[in-house]
XYZ file of N, CA and C in Angstrom:
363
model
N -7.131 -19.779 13.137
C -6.769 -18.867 12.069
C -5.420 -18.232 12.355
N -4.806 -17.940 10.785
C -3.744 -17.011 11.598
C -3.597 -15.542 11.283
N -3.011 -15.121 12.202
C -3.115 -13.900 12.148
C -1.610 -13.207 12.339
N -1.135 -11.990 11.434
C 0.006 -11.405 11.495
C -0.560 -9.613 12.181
N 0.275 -9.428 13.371
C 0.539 -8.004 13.716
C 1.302 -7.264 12.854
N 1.414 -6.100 13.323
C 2.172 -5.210 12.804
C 2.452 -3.896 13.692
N 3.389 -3.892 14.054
C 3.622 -2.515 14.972
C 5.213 -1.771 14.604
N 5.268 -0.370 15.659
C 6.364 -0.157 15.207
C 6.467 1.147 14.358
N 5.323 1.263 13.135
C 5.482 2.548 12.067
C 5.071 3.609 13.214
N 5.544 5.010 12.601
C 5.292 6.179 12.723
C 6.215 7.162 12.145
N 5.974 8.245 12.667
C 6.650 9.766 12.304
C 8.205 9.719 12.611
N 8.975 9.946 11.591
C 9.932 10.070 11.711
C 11.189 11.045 10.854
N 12.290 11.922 11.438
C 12.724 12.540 10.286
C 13.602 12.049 9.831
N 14.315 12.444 8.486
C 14.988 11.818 7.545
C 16.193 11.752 8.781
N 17.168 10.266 8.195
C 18.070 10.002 9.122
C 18.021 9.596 10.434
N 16.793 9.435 10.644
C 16.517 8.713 12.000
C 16.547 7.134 12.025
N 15.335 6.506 12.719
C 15.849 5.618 12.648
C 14.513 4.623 13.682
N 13.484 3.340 12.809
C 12.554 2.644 13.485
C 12.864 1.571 13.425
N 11.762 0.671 14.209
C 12.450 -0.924 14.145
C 10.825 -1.366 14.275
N 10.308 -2.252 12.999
C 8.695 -2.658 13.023
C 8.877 -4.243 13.552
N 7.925 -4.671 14.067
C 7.585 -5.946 14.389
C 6.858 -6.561 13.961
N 6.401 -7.681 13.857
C 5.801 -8.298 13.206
C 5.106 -10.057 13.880
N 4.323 -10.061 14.836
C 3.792 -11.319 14.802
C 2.949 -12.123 14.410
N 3.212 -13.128 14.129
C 2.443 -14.491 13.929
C 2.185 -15.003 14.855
N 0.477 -15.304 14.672
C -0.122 -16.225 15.940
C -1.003 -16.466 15.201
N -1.735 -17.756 16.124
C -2.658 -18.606 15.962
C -1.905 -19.852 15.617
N -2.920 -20.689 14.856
C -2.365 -22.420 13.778
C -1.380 -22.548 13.246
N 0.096 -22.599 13.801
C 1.027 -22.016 13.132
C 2.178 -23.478 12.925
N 1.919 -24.477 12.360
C 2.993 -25.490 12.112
C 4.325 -25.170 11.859
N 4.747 -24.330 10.742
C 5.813 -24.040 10.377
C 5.561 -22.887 9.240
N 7.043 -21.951 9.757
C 6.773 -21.091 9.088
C 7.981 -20.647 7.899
N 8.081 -21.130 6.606
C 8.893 -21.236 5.831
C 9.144 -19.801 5.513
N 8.950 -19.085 5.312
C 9.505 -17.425 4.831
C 8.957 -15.974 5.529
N 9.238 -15.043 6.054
C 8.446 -13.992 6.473
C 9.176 -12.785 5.835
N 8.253 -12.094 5.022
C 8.976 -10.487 4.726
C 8.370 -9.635 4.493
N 9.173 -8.488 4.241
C 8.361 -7.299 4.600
C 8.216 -6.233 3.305
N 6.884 -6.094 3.272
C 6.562 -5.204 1.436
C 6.569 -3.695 2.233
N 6.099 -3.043 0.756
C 5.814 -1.499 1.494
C 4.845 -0.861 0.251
N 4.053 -0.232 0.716
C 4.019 0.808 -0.660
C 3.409 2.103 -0.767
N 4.109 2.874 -1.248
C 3.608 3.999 -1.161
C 2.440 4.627 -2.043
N 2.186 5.691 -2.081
C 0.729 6.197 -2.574
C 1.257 6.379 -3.793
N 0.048 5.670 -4.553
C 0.248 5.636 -6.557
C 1.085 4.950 -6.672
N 1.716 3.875 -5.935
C 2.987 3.065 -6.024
C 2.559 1.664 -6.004
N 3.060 0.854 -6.625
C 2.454 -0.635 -6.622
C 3.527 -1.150 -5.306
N 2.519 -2.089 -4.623
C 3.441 -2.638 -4.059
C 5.049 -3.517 -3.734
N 5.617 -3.305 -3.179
C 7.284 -3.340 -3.081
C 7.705 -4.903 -2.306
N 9.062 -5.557 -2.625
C 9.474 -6.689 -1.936
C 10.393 -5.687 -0.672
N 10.620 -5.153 0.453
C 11.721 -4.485 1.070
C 12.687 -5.669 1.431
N 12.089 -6.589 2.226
C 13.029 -7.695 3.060
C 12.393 -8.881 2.955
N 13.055 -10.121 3.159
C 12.910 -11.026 3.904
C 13.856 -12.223 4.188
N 13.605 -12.926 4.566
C 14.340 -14.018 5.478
C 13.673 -15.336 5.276
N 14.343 -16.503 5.512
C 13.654 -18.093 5.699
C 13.815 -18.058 6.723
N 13.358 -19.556 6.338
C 12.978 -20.037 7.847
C 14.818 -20.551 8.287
N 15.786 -20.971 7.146
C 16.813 -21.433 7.195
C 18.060 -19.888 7.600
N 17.303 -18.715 7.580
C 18.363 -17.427 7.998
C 18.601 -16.734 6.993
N 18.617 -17.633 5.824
C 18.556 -16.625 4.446
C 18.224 -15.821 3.993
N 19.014 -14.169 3.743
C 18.131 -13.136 4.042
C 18.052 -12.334 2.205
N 17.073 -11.334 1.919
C 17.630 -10.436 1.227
C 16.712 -9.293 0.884
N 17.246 -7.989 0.332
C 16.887 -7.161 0.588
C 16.885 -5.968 -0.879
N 15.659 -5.478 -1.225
C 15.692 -4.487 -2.250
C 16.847 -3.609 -2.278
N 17.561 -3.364 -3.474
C 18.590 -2.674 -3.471
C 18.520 -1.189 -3.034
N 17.482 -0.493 -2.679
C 16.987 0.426 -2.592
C 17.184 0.434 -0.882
N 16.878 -0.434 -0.463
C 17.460 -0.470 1.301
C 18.960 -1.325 1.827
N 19.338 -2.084 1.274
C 20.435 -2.852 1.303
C 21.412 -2.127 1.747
N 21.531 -1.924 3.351
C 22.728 -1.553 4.012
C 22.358 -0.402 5.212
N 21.071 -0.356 5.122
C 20.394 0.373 5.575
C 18.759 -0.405 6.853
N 18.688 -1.239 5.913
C 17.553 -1.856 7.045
C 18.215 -3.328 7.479
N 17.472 -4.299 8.376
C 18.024 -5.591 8.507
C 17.093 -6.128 8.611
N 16.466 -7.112 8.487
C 15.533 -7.885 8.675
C 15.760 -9.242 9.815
N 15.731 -9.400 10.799
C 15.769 -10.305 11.764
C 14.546 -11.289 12.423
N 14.954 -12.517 13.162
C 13.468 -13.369 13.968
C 13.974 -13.736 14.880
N 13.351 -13.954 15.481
C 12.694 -14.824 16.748
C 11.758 -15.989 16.811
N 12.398 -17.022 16.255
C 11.729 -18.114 15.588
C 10.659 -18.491 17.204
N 10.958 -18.230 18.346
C 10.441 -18.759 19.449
C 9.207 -18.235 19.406
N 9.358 -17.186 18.837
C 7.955 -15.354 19.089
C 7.321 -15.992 18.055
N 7.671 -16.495 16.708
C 7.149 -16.296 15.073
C 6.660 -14.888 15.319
N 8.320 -14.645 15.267
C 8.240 -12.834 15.212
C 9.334 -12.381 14.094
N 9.104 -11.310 13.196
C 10.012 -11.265 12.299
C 10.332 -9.420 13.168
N 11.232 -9.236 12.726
C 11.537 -7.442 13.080
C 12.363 -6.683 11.564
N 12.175 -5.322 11.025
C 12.460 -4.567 10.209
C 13.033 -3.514 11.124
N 14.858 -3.696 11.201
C 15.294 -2.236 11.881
C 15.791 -1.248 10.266
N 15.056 -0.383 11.421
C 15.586 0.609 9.729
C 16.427 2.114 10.429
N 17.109 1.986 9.545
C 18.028 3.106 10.031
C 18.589 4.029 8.590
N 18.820 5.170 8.844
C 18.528 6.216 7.902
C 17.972 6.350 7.253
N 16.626 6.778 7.867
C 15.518 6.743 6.890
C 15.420 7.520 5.684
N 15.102 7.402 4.790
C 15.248 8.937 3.906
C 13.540 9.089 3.906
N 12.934 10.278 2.812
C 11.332 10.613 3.004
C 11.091 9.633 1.601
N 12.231 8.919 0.400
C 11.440 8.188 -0.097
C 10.864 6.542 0.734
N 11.258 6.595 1.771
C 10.733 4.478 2.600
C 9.307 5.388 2.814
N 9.146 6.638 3.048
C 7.631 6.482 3.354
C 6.711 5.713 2.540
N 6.003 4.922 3.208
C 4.914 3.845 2.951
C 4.060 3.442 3.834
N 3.120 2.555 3.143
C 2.955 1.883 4.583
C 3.058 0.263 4.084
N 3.821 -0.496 5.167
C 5.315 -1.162 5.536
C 3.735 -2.616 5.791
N 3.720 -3.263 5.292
C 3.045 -4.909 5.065
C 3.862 -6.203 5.241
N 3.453 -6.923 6.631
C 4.141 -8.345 6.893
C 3.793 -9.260 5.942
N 4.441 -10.031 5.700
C 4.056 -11.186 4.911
C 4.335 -12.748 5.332
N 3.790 -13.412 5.366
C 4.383 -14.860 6.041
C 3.895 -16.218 5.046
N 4.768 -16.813 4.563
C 4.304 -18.473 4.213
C 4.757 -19.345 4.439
N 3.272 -20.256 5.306
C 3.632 -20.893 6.382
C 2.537 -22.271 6.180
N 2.717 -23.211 6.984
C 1.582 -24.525 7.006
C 0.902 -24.237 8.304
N -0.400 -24.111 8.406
C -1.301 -24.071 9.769
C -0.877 -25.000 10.585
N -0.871 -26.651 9.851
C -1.194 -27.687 9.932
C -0.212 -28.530 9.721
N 0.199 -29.708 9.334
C 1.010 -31.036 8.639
C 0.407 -31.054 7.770
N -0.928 -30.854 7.798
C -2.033 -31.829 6.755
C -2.160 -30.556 5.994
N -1.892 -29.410 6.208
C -2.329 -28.544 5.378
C -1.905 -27.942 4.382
N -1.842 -27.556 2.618
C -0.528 -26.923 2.233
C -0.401 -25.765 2.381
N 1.239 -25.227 2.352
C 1.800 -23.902 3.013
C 0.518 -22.843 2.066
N 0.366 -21.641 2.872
C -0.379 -20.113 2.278
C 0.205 -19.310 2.732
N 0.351 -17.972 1.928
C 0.932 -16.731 2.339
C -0.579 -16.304 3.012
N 0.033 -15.409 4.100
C -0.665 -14.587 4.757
C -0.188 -13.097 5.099
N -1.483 -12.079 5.334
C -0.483 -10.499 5.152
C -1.099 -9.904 6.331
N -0.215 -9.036 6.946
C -0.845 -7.986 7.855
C -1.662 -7.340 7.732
N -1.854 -6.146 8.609
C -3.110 -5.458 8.243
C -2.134 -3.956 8.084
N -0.871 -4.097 7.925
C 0.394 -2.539 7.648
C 0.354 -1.539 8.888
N 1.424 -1.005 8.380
C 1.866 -0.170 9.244
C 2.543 0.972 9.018
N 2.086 2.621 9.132
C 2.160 3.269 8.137
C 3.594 4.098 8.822
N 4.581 4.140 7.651
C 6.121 5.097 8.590
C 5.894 6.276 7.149
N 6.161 7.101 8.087
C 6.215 8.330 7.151
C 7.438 9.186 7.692
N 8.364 9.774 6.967
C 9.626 10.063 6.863
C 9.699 11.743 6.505
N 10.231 12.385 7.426
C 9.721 13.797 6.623
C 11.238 14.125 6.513
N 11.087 14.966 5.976
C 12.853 15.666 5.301
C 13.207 17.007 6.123
C-alpha cells in the first residue's frame, strides 16, 4: 500500500517562516505529480503547489513568491518551504501524490492524513 506522511505544520507568527515534508512510501513505481492543498475552516479545499515528476512547478497566486515547492526524487519526498507567513495560509496543509504502485497498475492519486499550520498575527 501506499502511504503519504506529513510533517512540519505548527504554530507560527505572521512573517515567520515553515518548511512541511511530505513522504511517499510503500508500492511506489513511479511517481508522476506531488502537491500540496490546504484548507481552511468553512473553506473548500485549495491547489497551494505542485511539481512533476519532470520539475515543472506551479503555484496559487495567493502564495507565488512566497512558498517553493521542492523533491527529492531519491526520498519520494516532496517539501513546502514557506516563508512569510501571513494568518490567512492558516489551514491544514494536505499532500497529494499521482503515482503507479506497479507497471501493471494504472496511475491513482493518493492524500495524506494533513498537517495543521496556524499563523497568528
Amino acid at each position: 500500500q501506499v502511504q503519504l506522511v506529513e510533517s512540519g505544520g505548527g504554530l507560527v507568527q505572521s512573517g515567520e517562516s515553515l518548511r512541511l515534508s511530505c513522504a511517499a512510501s510503500g508500492k511506489i513505481f513511479m511517481i508522476y505529480t506531488m502537491r500540496w492543498y490546504r484548507q481552511a475552516p468553512g473553506k473548500q479545499r485549495e491547489l497551494v503547489a505542485g511539481q512533476t515528476s519532470g520539475g515543472i512547478t506551479d503555484y496559487a497566486a495567493s502564495v507565488k513568491g512566497r512558498f517553493t515547492i521542492f523533491g527529492d526524487n531519491a526520498k519520494n519526498t516532496v517539501y513546502l518551504q514557506m516563508n512569510s507567513l501571513k494568518p490567512e495560509d492558516t489551514a491544514v496543509y494536505y499532500c497529494n501524490a499521482v503515482l503507479k504502485p506497479t507497471p501493471f497498475l494504472r496511475s491513482d492519486e493518493y492524500w495524506g492524513q494533513g498537517t495543521q499550520v496556524t499563523v497568528s498575527s
